[in-house]
Amino acid sequence: MILSEKFYSDNNVISVGKKLLGKTLCTSFEGILTSGIITETEAYAGETDRASHAYGGRRTARTGIMYRVGGTAYVYLCYGIHSLFNVVTSPEGIPHAILIRSIKPVDGIEAMALRANKAIISEKQGTGPGNVSRLLGIHYRHSGLLLCSNHELHPLEDAIWIEDRGILVPEDRIESGPRIGVDYAREDALLPYRFKVKNGTL
DNA sequence: CGGCCGATCCACT
DNA sequence: GTGGATCGGCCGA
């Protein structure tokens, strides 16, 4: 089942960050389907979160994407090399977003191996936000794509979406901790907004 | 328009 | 554990 706008429009970014664990992130580019189960996320809590690109109400051509309706893809370039994939959550006008940090590869393993320039794909290849995008073929040009438009009507159209395939990650299997690489965020750097499945086991 | 730097990864030691 | 790769976005002049 493809997650709907209702799932993403939840104003509680922490709760959505946790609920995304165990869901399956899918892409279809040029007719090639690849997917992976989300095993790690980070929540970015809008204008009051010093770690967020929207901190203080900063709204530019790039970060303006985060103010769109929940279920919009926010992808941006990091360190000049990596496209990092986020999904906007909350209603339109509130710039909450979840960064997808790790996946367990599922569909299209061969295509992923090709993209990663590896002979085989192990679970390790899906670790790290830059790698997630690399395996799934996500590029910052995809920023602004809607994740819940009905792509099934256009199977050959490029699309990103998230599915619920019935994998349940109970609260006691979720480990929370501080986010990565946000030391500049001062007191907010310590907030436990990073969520991962314990031992990476699903 | 110039300069700085980032929600990172990987090869190498 | 460390440093190089690599470039768009943003800010200040």
mmCIF file with all atom_site columns, N, CA, C and O in Angstrom, chain A residues 110-140:
data_model
loop_
_atom_site.group_PDB
_atom_site.id
_atom_site.type_symbol
_atom_site.label_atom_id
_atom_site.label_alt_id
_atom_site.label_comp_id
_atom_site.label_asym_id
_atom_site.label_entity_id
_atom_site.label_seq_id
_atom_site.pdbx_PDB_ins_code
_atom_site.Cartn_x
_atom_site.Cartn_y
_atom_site.Cartn_z
_atom_site.occupancy
_atom_site.B_iso_or_equiv
_atom_site.pdbx_formal_charge
_atom_site.auth_seq_id
_atom_site.auth_comp_id
_atom_site.auth_asym_id
_atom_site.auth_atom_id
_atom_site.pdbx_PDB_model_num
ATOM 1   N N  . GLU A 1 110 ? 20.312 -5.763 -8.859  1.00 0.00 ? 110 GLU A N  1
ATOM 2   C CA . GLU A 1 110 ? 21.310 -5.652 -9.940  1.00 0.00 ? 110 GLU A CA 1
ATOM 3   C C  . GLU A 1 110 ? 21.504 -4.214 -10.391 1.00 0.00 ? 110 GLU A C  1
ATOM 4   O O  . GLU A 1 110 ? 22.631 -3.771 -10.624 1.00 0.00 ? 110 GLU A O  1
ATOM 5   N N  . ALA A 1 111 ? 20.378 -3.500 -10.515 1.00 0.00 ? 111 ALA A N  1
ATOM 6   C CA . ALA A 1 111 ? 20.471 -2.090 -10.924 1.00 0.00 ? 111 ALA A CA 1
ATOM 7   C C  . ALA A 1 111 ? 21.227 -1.286 -9.872  1.00 0.00 ? 111 ALA A C  1
ATOM 8   O O  . ALA A 1 111 ? 22.015 -0.402 -10.193 1.00 0.00 ? 111 ALA A O  1
ATOM 9   N N  . MET A 1 112 ? 20.996 -1.618 -8.601  1.00 0.00 ? 112 MET A N  1
ATOM 10  C CA . MET A 1 112 ? 21.690 -0.915 -7.526  1.00 0.00 ? 112 MET A CA 1
ATOM 11  C C  . MET A 1 112 ? 23.185 -1.190 -7.583  1.00 0.00 ? 112 MET A C  1
ATOM 12  O O  . MET A 1 112 ? 24.001 -0.286 -7.384  1.00 0.00 ? 112 MET A O  1
ATOM 13  N N  . ALA A 1 113 ? 23.559 -2.433 -7.847  1.00 0.00 ? 113 ALA A N  1
ATOM 14  C CA . ALA A 1 113 ? 24.974 -2.789 -7.929  1.00 0.00 ? 113 ALA A CA 1
ATOM 15  C C  . ALA A 1 113 ? 25.652 -1.985 -9.031  1.00 0.00 ? 113 ALA A C  1
ATOM 16  O O  . ALA A 1 113 ? 26.753 -1.472 -8.871  1.00 0.00 ? 113 ALA A O  1
ATOM 17  N N  . LEU A 1 114 ? 24.944 -1.846 -10.130 1.00 0.00 ? 114 LEU A N  1
ATOM 18  C CA . LEU A 1 114 ? 25.459 -1.074 -11.251 1.00 0.00 ? 114 LEU A CA 1
ATOM 19  C C  . LEU A 1 114 ? 25.666 0.380  -10.839 1.00 0.00 ? 114 LEU A C  1
ATOM 20  O O  . LEU A 1 114 ? 26.708 0.983  -11.106 1.00 0.00 ? 114 LEU A O  1
ATOM 21  N N  . ARG A 1 115 ? 24.661 0.942  -10.152 1.00 0.00 ? 115 ARG A N  1
ATOM 22  C CA . ARG A 1 115 ? 24.739 2.347  -9.731  1.00 0.00 ? 115 ARG A CA 1
ATOM 23  C C  . ARG A 1 115 ? 25.870 2.555  -8.724  1.00 0.00 ? 115 ARG A C  1
ATOM 24  O O  . ARG A 1 115 ? 26.516 3.602  -8.708  1.00 0.00 ? 115 ARG A O  1
ATOM 25  N N  . ALA A 1 116 ? 26.093 1.565  -7.873  1.00 0.00 ? 116 ALA A N  1
ATOM 26  C CA . ALA A 1 116 ? 27.121 1.703  -6.835  1.00 0.00 ? 116 ALA A CA 1
ATOM 27  C C  . ALA A 1 116 ? 28.483 1.276  -7.352  1.00 0.00 ? 116 ALA A C  1
ATOM 28  O O  . ALA A 1 116 ? 29.476 1.379  -6.638  1.00 0.00 ? 116 ALA A O  1
ATOM 29  N N  . ASN A 1 117 ? 28.507 0.756  -8.595  1.00 0.00 ? 117 ASN A N  1
ATOM 30  C CA . ASN A 1 117 ? 29.750 0.295  -9.168  1.00 0.00 ? 117 ASN A CA 1
ATOM 31  C C  . ASN A 1 117 ? 30.368 -0.831 -8.336  1.00 0.00 ? 117 ASN A C  1
ATOM 32  O O  . ASN A 1 117 ? 31.565 -0.850 -8.079  1.00 0.00 ? 117 ASN A O  1
ATOM 33  N N  . LYS A 1 118 ? 29.486 -1.741 -7.892  1.00 0.00 ? 118 LYS A N  1
ATOM 34  C CA . LYS A 1 118 ? 29.928 -2.886 -7.096  1.00 0.00 ? 118 LYS A CA 1
ATOM 35  C C  . LYS A 1 118 ? 29.467 -4.176 -7.781  1.00 0.00 ? 118 LYS A C  1
ATOM 36  O O  . LYS A 1 118 ? 28.477 -4.175 -8.525  1.00 0.00 ? 118 LYS A O  1
ATOM 37  N N  . ALA A 1 119 ? 30.176 -5.268 -7.516  1.00 0.00 ? 119 ALA A N  1
ATOM 38  C CA . ALA A 1 119 ? 29.785 -6.553 -8.074  1.00 0.00 ? 119 ALA A CA 1
ATOM 39  C C  . ALA A 1 119 ? 28.527 -7.065 -7.375  1.00 0.00 ? 119 ALA A C  1
ATOM 40  O O  . ALA A 1 119 ? 27.601 -7.571 -8.001  1.00 0.00 ? 119 ALA A O  1
ATOM 41  N N  . ILE A 1 120 ? 28.502 -6.938 -6.053  1.00 0.00 ? 120 ILE A N  1
ATOM 42  C CA . ILE A 1 120 ? 27.328 -7.366 -5.298  1.00 0.00 ? 120 ILE A CA 1
ATOM 43  C C  . ILE A 1 120 ? 26.906 -6.263 -4.330  1.00 0.00 ? 120 ILE A C  1
ATOM 44  O O  . ILE A 1 120 ? 27.704 -5.405 -3.977  1.00 0.00 ? 120 ILE A O  1
ATOM 45  N N  . ILE A 1 121 ? 25.654 -6.339 -3.937  1.00 0.00 ? 121 ILE A N  1
ATOM 46  C CA . ILE A 1 121 ? 25.118 -5.371 -2.991  1.00 0.00 ? 121 ILE A CA 1
ATOM 47  C C  . ILE A 1 121 ? 24.853 -6.070 -1.665  1.00 0.00 ? 121 ILE A C  1
ATOM 48  O O  . ILE A 1 121 ? 24.069 -7.000 -1.590  1.00 0.00 ? 121 ILE A O  1
ATOM 49  N N  . SER A 1 122 ? 25.551 -5.625 -0.616  1.00 0.00 ? 122 SER A N  1
ATOM 50  C CA . SER A 1 122 ? 25.271 -6.140 0.717   1.00 0.00 ? 122 SER A CA 1
ATOM 51  C C  . SER A 1 122 ? 24.421 -5.103 1.440   1.00 0.00 ? 122 SER A C  1
ATOM 52  O O  . SER A 1 122 ? 24.216 -4.005 0.937   1.00 0.00 ? 122 SER A O  1
ATOM 53  N N  . GLU A 1 123 ? 23.920 -5.467 2.613   1.00 0.00 ? 123 GLU A N  1
ATOM 54  C CA . GLU A 1 123 ? 23.096 -4.527 3.369   1.00 0.00 ? 123 GLU A CA 1
ATOM 55  C C  . GLU A 1 123 ? 23.866 -3.257 3.692   1.00 0.00 ? 123 GLU A C  1
ATOM 56  O O  . GLU A 1 123 ? 23.301 -2.181 3.809   1.00 0.00 ? 123 GLU A O  1
ATOM 57  N N  . LYS A 1 124 ? 25.161 -3.431 3.811   1.00 0.00 ? 124 LYS A N  1
ATOM 58  C CA . LYS A 1 124 ? 26.016 -2.304 4.165   1.00 0.00 ? 124 LYS A CA 1
ATOM 59  C C  . LYS A 1 124 ? 25.957 -1.186 3.122   1.00 0.00 ? 124 LYS A C  1
ATOM 60  O O  . LYS A 1 124 ? 26.111 -0.011 3.449   1.00 0.00 ? 124 LYS A O  1
ATOM 61  N N  . GLN A 1 125 ? 25.723 -1.560 1.878   1.00 0.00 ? 125 GLN A N  1
ATOM 62  C CA . GLN A 1 125 ? 25.693 -0.563 0.809   1.00 0.00 ? 125 GLN A CA 1
ATOM 63  C C  . GLN A 1 125 ? 24.560 0.426  0.969   1.00 0.00 ? 125 GLN A C  1
ATOM 64  O O  . GLN A 1 125 ? 24.569 1.488  0.360   1.00 0.00 ? 125 GLN A O  1
ATOM 65  N N  . GLY A 1 126 ? 23.559 0.052  1.761   1.00 0.00 ? 126 GLY A N  1
ATOM 66  C CA . GLY A 1 126 ? 22.422 0.949  1.941   1.00 0.00 ? 126 GLY A CA 1
ATOM 67  C C  . GLY A 1 126 ? 22.568 1.862  3.136   1.00 0.00 ? 126 GLY A C  1
ATOM 68  O O  . GLY A 1 126 ? 21.658 2.599  3.491   1.00 0.00 ? 126 GLY A O  1
ATOM 69  N N  . THR A 1 127 ? 23.741 1.822  3.783   1.00 0.00 ? 127 THR A N  1
ATOM 70  C CA . THR A 1 127 ? 23.990 2.643  4.966   1.00 0.00 ? 127 THR A CA 1
ATOM 71  C C  . THR A 1 127 ? 24.551 4.000  4.580   1.00 0.00 ? 127 THR A C  1
ATOM 72  O O  . THR A 1 127 ? 25.498 4.076  3.798   1.00 0.00 ? 127 THR A O  1
ATOM 73  N N  . GLY A 1 128 ? 23.968 5.059  5.152   1.00 0.00 ? 128 GLY A N  1
ATOM 74  C CA . GLY A 1 128 ? 24.431 6.420  4.855   1.00 0.00 ? 128 GLY A CA 1
ATOM 75  C C  . GLY A 1 128 ? 23.531 7.086  3.820   1.00 0.00 ? 128 GLY A C  1
ATOM 76  O O  . GLY A 1 128 ? 23.213 6.479  2.802   1.00 0.00 ? 128 GLY A O  1
ATOM 77  N N  . PRO A 1 129 ? 23.124 8.311  4.100   1.00 0.00 ? 129 PRO A N  1
ATOM 78  C CA . PRO A 1 129 ? 22.160 9.003  3.235   1.00 0.00 ? 129 PRO A CA 1
ATOM 79  C C  . PRO A 1 129 ? 22.635 9.196  1.801   1.00 0.00 ? 129 PRO A C  1
ATOM 80  O O  . PRO A 1 129 ? 21.836 9.130  0.875   1.00 0.00 ? 129 PRO A O  1
ATOM 81  N N  . GLY A 1 130 ? 23.928 9.407  1.614   1.00 0.00 ? 130 GLY A N  1
ATOM 82  C CA . GLY A 1 130 ? 24.443 9.548  0.253   1.00 0.00 ? 130 GLY A CA 1
ATOM 83  C C  . GLY A 1 130 ? 24.311 8.244  -0.510  1.00 0.00 ? 130 GLY A C  1
ATOM 84  O O  . GLY A 1 130 ? 23.962 8.220  -1.693  1.00 0.00 ? 130 GLY A O  1
ATOM 85  N N  . ASN A 1 131 ? 24.551 7.152  0.191   1.00 0.00 ? 131 ASN A N  1
ATOM 86  C CA . ASN A 1 131 ? 24.443 5.836  -0.441  1.00 0.00 ? 131 ASN A CA 1
ATOM 87  C C  . ASN A 1 131 ? 23.003 5.473  -0.765  1.00 0.00 ? 131 ASN A C  1
ATOM 88  O O  . ASN A 1 131 ? 22.736 4.812  -1.770  1.00 0.00 ? 131 ASN A O  1
ATOM 89  N N  . VAL A 1 132 ? 22.078 5.862  0.104   1.00 0.00 ? 132 VAL A N  1
ATOM 90  C CA . VAL A 1 132 ? 20.661 5.596  -0.160  1.00 0.00 ? 132 VAL A CA 1
ATOM 91  C C  . VAL A 1 132 ? 20.279 6.165  -1.527  1.00 0.00 ? 132 VAL A C  1
ATOM 92  O O  . VAL A 1 132 ? 19.702 5.484  -2.365  1.00 0.00 ? 132 VAL A O  1
ATOM 93  N N  . SER A 1 133 ? 20.651 7.421  -1.753  1.00 0.00 ? 133 SER A N  1
ATOM 94  C CA . SER A 1 133 ? 20.312 8.066  -3.019  1.00 0.00 ? 133 SER A CA 1
ATOM 95  C C  . SER A 1 133 ? 21.057 7.429  -4.181  1.00 0.00 ? 133 SER A C  1
ATOM 96  O O  . SER A 1 133 ? 20.508 7.271  -5.264  1.00 0.00 ? 133 SER A O  1
ATOM 97  N N  . ARG A 1 134 ? 22.287 7.058  -3.947  1.00 0.00 ? 134 ARG A N  1
ATOM 98  C CA . ARG A 1 134 ? 23.055 6.441  -5.019  1.00 0.00 ? 134 ARG A CA 1
ATOM 99  C C  . ARG A 1 134 ? 22.396 5.137  -5.474  1.00 0.00 ? 134 ARG A C  1
ATOM 100 O O  . ARG A 1 134 ? 22.191 4.915  -6.664  1.00 0.00 ? 134 ARG A O  1
ATOM 101 N N  . LEU A 1 135 ? 22.046 4.276  -4.526  1.00 0.00 ? 135 LEU A N  1
ATOM 102 C CA . LEU A 1 135 ? 21.433 2.990  -4.876  1.00 0.00 ? 135 LEU A CA 1
ATOM 103 C C  . LEU A 1 135 ? 20.100 3.182  -5.586  1.00 0.00 ? 135 LEU A C  1
ATOM 104 O O  . LEU A 1 135 ? 19.789 2.470  -6.537  1.00 0.00 ? 135 LEU A O  1
ATOM 105 N N  . LEU A 1 136 ? 19.307 4.142  -5.094  1.00 0.00 ? 136 LEU A N  1
ATOM 106 C CA . LEU A 1 136 ? 17.960 4.306  -5.634  1.00 0.00 ? 136 LEU A CA 1
ATOM 107 C C  . LEU A 1 136 ? 17.918 5.246  -6.840  1.00 0.00 ? 136 LEU A C  1
ATOM 108 O O  . LEU A 1 136 ? 16.875 5.430  -7.451  1.00 0.00 ? 136 LEU A O  1
ATOM 109 N N  . GLY A 1 137 ? 19.060 5.836  -7.176  1.00 0.00 ? 137 GLY A N  1
ATOM 110 C CA . GLY A 1 137 ? 19.115 6.709  -8.351  1.00 0.00 ? 137 GLY A CA 1
ATOM 111 C C  . GLY A 1 137 ? 18.511 8.078  -8.131  1.00 0.00 ? 137 GLY A C  1
ATOM 112 O O  . GLY A 1 137 ? 18.172 8.777  -9.089  1.00 0.00 ? 137 GLY A O  1
ATOM 113 N N  . ILE A 1 138 ? 18.382 8.477  -6.872  1.00 0.00 ? 138 ILE A N  1
ATOM 114 C CA . ILE A 1 138 ? 17.783 9.786  -6.564  1.00 0.00 ? 138 ILE A CA 1
ATOM 115 C C  . ILE A 1 138 ? 18.813 10.896 -6.729  1.00 0.00 ? 138 ILE A C  1
ATOM 116 O O  . ILE A 1 138 ? 19.956 10.758 -6.282  1.00 0.00 ? 138 ILE A O  1
ATOM 117 N N  . HIS A 1 139 ? 18.388 11.980 -7.362  1.00 0.00 ? 139 HIS A N  1
ATOM 118 C CA . HIS A 1 139 ? 19.276 13.111 -7.665  1.00 0.00 ? 139 HIS A CA 1
ATOM 119 C C  . HIS A 1 139 ? 18.588 14.384 -7.185  1.00 0.00 ? 139 HIS A C  1
ATOM 120 O O  . HIS A 1 139 ? 17.369 14.416 -7.054  1.00 0.00 ? 139 HIS A O  1
ATOM 121 N N  . TYR A 1 140 ? 19.383 15.426 -6.924  1.00 0.00 ? 140 TYR A N  1
ATOM 122 C CA . TYR A 1 140 ? 18.739 16.634 -6.414  1.00 0.00 ? 140 TYR A CA 1
ATOM 123 C C  . TYR A 1 140 ? 17.765 17.258 -7.414  1.00 0.00 ? 140 TYR A C  1
ATOM 124 O O  . TYR A 1 140 ? 16.944 18.077 -7.035  1.00 0.00 ? 140 TYR A O  1
#
